[in-house]
PDB file of C-alpha atoms in Angstrom:
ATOM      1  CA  UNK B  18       2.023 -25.646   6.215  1.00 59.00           C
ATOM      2  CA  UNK B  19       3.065 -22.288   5.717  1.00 73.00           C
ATOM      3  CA  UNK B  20       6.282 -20.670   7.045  1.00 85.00           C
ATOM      4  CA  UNK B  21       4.963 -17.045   7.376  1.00 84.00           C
ATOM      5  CA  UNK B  22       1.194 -18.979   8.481  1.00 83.00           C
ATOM      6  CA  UNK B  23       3.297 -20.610  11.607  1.00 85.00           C
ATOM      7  CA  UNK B  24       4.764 -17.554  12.813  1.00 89.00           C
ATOM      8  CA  UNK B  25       3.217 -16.055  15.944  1.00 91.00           C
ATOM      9  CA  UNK B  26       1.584 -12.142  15.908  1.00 91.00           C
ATOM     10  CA  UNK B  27       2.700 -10.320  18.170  1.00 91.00           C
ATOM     11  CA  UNK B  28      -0.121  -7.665  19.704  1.00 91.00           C
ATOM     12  CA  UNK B  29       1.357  -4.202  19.782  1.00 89.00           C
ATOM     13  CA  UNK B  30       0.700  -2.186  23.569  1.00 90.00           C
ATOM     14  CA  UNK B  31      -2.283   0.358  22.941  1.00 90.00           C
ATOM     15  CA  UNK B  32      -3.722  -2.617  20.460  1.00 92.00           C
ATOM     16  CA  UNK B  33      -6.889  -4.368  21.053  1.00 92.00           C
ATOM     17  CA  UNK B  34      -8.200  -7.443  19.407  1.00 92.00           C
ATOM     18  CA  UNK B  35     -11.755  -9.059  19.375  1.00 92.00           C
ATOM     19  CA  UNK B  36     -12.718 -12.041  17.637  1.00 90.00           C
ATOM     20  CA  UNK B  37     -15.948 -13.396  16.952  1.00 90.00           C
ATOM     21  CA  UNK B  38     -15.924 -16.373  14.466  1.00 82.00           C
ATOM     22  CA  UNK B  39     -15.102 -15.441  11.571  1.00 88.00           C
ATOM     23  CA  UNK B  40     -15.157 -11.515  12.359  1.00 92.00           C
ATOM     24  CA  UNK B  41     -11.797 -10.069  13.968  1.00 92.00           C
ATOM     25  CA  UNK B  42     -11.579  -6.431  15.237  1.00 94.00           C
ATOM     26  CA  UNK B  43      -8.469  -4.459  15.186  1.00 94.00           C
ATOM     27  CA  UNK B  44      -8.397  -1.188  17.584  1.00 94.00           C
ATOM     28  CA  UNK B  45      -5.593   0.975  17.897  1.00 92.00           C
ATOM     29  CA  UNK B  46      -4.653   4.576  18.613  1.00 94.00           C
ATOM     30  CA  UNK B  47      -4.655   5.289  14.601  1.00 93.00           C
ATOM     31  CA  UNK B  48      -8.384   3.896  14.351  1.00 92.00           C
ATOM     32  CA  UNK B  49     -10.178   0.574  13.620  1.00 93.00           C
ATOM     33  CA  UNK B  50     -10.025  -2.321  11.159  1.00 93.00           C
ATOM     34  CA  UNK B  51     -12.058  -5.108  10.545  1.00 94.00           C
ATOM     35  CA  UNK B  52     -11.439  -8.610   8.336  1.00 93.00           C
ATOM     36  CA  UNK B  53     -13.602 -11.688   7.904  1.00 94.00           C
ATOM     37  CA  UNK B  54     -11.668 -14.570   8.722  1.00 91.00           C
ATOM     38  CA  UNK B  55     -12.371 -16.867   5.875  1.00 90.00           C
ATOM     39  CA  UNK B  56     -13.978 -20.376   6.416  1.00 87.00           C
ATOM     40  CA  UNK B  57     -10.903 -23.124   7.578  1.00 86.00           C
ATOM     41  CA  UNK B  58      -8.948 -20.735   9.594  1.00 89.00           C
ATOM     42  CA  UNK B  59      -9.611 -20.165  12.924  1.00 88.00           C
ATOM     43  CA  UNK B  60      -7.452 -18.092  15.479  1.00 90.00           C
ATOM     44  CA  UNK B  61      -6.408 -18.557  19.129  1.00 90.00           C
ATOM     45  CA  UNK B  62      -5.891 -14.993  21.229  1.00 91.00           C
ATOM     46  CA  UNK B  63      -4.033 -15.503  24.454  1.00 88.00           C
ATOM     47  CA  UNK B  64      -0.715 -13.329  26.386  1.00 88.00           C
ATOM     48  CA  UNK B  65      -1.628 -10.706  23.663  1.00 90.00           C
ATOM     49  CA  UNK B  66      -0.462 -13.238  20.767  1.00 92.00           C
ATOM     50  CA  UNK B  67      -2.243 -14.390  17.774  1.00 91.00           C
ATOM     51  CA  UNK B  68      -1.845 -18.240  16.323  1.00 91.00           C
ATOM     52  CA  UNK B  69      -3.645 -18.989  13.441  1.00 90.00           C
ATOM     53  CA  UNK B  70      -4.994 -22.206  12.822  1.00 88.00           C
ATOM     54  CA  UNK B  71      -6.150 -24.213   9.711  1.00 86.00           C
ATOM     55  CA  UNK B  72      -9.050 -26.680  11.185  1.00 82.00           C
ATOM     56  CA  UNK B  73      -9.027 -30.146  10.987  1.00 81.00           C
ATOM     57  CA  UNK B  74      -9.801 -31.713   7.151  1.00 77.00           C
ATOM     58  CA  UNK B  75     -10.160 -28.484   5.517  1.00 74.00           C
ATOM     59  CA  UNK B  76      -6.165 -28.507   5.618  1.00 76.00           C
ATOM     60  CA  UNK B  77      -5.917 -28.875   1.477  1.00 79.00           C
ATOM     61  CA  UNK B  78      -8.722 -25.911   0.783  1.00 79.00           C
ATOM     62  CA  UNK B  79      -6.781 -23.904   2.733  1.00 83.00           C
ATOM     63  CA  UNK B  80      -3.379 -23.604   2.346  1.00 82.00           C
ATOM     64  CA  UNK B  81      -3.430 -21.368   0.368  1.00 82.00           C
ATOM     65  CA  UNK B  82      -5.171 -18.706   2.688  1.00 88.00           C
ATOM     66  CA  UNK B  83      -3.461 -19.683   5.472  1.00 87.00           C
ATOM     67  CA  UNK B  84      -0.215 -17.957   5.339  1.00 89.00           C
ATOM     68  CA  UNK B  85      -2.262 -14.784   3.471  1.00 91.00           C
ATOM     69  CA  UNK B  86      -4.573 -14.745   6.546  1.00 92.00           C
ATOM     70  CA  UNK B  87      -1.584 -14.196   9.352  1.00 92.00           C
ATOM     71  CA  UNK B  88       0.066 -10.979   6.775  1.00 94.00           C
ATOM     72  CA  UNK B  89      -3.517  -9.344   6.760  1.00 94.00           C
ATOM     73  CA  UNK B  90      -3.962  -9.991  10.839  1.00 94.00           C
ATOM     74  CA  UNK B  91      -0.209  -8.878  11.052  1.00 94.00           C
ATOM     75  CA  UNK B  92      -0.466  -5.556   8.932  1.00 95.00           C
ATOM     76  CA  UNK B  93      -3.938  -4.437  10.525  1.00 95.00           C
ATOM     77  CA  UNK B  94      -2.115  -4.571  13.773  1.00 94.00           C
ATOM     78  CA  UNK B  95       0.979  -2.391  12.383  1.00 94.00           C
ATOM     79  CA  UNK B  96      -1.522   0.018  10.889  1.00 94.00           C
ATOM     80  CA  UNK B  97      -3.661   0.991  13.686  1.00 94.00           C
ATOM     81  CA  UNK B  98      -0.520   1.276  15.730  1.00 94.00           C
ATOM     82  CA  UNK B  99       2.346   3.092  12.964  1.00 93.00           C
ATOM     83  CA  UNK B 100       0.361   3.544   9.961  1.00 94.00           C
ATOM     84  CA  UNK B 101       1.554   3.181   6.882  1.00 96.00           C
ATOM     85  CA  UNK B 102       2.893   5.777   3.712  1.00 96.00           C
ATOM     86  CA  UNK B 103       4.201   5.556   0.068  1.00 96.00           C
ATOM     87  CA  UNK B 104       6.255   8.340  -1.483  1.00 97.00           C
ATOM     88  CA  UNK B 105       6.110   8.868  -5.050  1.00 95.00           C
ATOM     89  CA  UNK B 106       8.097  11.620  -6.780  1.00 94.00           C
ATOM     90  CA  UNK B 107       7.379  14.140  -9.212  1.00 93.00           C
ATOM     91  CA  UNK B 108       9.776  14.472 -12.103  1.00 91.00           C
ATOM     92  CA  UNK B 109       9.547  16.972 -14.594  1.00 88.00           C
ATOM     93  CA  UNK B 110       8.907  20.702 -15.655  1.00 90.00           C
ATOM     94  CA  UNK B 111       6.748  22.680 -14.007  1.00 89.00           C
ATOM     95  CA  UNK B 112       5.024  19.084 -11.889  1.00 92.00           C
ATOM     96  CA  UNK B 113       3.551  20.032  -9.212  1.00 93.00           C
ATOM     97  CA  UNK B 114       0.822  18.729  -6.741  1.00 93.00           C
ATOM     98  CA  UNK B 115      -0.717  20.276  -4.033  1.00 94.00           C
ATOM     99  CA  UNK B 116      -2.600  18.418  -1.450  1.00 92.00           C
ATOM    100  CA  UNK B 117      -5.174  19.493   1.414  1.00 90.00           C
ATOM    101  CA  UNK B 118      -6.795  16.548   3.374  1.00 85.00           C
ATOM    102  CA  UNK B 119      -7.834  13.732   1.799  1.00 89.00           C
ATOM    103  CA  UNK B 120      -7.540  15.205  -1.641  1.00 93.00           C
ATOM    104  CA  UNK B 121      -4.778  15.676  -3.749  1.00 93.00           C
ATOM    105  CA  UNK B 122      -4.150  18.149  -7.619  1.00 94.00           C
ATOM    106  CA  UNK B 123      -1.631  16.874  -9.953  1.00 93.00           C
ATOM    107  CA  UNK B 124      -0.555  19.324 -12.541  1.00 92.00           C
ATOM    108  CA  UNK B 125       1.583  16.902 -14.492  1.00 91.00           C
ATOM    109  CA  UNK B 126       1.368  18.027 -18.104  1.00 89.00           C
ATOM    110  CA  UNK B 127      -2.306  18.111 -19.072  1.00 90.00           C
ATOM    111  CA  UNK B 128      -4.474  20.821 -20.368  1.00 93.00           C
ATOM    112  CA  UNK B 129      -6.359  20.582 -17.280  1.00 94.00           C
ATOM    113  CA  UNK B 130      -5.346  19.608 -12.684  1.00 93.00           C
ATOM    114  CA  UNK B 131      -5.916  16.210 -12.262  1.00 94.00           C
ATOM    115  CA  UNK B 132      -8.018  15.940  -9.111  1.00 94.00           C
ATOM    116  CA  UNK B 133      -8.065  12.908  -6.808  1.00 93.00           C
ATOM    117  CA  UNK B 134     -10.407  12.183  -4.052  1.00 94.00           C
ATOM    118  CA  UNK B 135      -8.511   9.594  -1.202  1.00 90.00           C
ATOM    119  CA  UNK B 136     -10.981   7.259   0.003  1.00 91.00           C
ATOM    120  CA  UNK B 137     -11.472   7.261   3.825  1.00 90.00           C
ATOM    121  CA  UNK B 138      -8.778   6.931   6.136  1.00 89.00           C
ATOM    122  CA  UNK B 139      -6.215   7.996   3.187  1.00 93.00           C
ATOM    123  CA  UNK B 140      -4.642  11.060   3.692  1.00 94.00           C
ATOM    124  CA  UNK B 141      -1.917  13.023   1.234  1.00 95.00           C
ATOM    125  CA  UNK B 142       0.993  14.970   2.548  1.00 94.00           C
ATOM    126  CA  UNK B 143       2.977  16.957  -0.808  1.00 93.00           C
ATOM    127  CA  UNK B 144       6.298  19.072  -0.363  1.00 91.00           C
ATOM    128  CA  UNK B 145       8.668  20.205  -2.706  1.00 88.00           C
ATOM    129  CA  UNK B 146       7.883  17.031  -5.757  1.00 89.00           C
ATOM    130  CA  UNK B 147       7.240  14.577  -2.988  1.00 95.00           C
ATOM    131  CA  UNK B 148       3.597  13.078  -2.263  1.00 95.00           C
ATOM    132  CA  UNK B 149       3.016  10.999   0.516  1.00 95.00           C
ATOM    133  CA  UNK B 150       0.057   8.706   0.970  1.00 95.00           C
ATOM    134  CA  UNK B 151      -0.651   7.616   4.650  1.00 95.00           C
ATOM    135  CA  UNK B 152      -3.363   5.364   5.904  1.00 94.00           C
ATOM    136  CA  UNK B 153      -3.823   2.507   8.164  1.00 95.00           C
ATOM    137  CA  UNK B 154      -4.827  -0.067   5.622  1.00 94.00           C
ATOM    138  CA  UNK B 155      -2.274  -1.364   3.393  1.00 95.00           C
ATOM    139  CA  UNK B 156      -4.129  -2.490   0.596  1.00 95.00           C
ATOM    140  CA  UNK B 157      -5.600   1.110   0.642  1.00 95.00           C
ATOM    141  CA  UNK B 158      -2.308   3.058   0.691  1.00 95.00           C
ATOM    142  CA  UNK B 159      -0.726   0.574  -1.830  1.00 96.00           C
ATOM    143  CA  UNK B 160      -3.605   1.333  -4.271  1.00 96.00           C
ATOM    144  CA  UNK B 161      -3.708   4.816  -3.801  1.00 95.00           C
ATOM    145  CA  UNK B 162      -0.588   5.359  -4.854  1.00 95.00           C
ATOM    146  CA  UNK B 163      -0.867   3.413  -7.670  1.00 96.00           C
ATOM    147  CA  UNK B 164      -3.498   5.320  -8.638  1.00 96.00           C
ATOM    148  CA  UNK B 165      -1.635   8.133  -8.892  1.00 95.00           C
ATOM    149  CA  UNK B 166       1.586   6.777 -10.724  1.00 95.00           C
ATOM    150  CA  UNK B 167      -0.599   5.466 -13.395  1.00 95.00           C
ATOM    151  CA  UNK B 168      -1.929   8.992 -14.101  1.00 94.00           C
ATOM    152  CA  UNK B 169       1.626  10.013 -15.618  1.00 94.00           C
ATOM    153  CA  UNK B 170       3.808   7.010 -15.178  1.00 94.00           C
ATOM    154  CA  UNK B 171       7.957   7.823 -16.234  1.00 94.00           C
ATOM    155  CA  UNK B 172       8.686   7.733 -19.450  1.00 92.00           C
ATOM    156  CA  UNK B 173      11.945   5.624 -20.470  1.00 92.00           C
ATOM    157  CA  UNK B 174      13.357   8.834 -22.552  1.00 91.00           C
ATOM    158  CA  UNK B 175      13.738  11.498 -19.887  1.00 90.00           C
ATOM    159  CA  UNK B 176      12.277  10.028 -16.730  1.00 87.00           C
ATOM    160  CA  UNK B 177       9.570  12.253 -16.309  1.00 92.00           C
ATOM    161  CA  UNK B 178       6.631  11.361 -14.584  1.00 93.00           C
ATOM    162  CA  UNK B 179       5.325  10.191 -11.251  1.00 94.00           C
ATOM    163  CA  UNK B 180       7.805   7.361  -9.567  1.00 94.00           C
ATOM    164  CA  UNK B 181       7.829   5.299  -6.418  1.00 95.00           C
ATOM    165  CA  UNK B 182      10.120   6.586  -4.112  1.00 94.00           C
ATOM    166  CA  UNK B 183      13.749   4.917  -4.681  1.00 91.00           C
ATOM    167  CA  UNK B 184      12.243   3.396  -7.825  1.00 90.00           C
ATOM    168  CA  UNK B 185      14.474   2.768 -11.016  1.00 92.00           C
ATOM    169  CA  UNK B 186      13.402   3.513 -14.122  1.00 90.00           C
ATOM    170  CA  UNK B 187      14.870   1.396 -16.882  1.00 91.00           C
ATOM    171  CA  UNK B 188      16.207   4.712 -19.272  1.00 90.00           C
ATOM    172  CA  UNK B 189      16.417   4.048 -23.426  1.00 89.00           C
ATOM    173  CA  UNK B 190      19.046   5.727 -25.784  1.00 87.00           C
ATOM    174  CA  UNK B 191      17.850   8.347 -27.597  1.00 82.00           C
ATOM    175  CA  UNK B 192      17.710   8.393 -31.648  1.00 83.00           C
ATOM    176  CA  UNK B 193      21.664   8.839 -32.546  1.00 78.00           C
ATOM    177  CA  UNK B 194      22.710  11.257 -35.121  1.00 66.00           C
ATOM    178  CA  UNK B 195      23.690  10.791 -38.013  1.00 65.00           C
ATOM    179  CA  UNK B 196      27.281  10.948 -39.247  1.00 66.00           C
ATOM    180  CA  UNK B 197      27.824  14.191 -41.471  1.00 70.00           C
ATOM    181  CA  UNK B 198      27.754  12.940 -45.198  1.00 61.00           C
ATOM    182  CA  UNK B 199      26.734   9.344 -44.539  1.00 55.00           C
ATOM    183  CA  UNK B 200      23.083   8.357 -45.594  1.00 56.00           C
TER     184      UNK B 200
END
């Protein structure tokens, strides 16, 4: 059995749940998410906690699902409640990125703006060679923003490019000169 499977969810205040085999609801003030529930797991709501279960004989199929299951339940209740965001830094001359909504320009060294469309409920925030990408769905966010760091990812040399937030990027020596007279 899972460690992270057998830990209780805790339901948020301003959260509600609905479950209808294998269907579960997540409502909060931030806005609604859904999951199916695969097939072996069930779930028991009651004192605004979530168990999940693996059902009887299925216990070998599912294992693997089982802990997975209770971090999806668990981050669509902290995303309709908080919300979630990724920073990712611009680095370089003249990067910018403006962003408006849910859609973002890059103008990180091409000929031509890179322009990218969030997909709904993904929203970018830019100031100053900072983007933020807020949602309520993990996965979403998390994808998003890799997205956009693989349109100019750093480069080991300088370190220009579009980083995580707090991310270290593993820097090379240069080409050494050579010694005056020496071949």
């Amino acid at each position: 059995m899972s460690k992270i499977g057998k830990k209780v969810i805790e339901i948020s205040e301003g959260v509600n749940v609905s479950y209808k085999s294998p269907d579960l609801k997540v409502t909060g003030p931030k806005g609604e998410l859904s999951f199916s529930v695969p097939s072996g797991i069930d779930l028991k709501i009651e004192d605004n906690k979530i168990k999940v279960l693996q059902k009887k004989g299925k216990e070998n199929e599912t294992k693997a699902l089982f802990g997975l299951t209770r971090a999806i339940i668990n981050n669509m209740i902290i995303g309709v409640s908080k919300g979630f965001e990724k920073k990712l830094e611009l680095s370089g001359v003249g990067y910018r990125a403006q962003a408006s909504g849910n859609s973002l320009t890059l103008s990180v060294g091409y000929s031509h703006p890179v322009n990218i469309q969030g997909k709904e409920g993904i929203t970018f925030e830019s100031n100053e060679g900072i983007i933020t990408v807020l949602g309520i769905d993990k996965e979403l966010v998390g994808n998003t923003a890799a997205k956009i760091r693989a349109i100019r990812p750093p480069e080991p040399y300088k370190g220009k490019g579009i980083k995580y937030a707090g991310e270290r990027i593993r820097r090379k020596a240069g080409k050494v000169a050579k010694t005056i007279g020496g071949k």
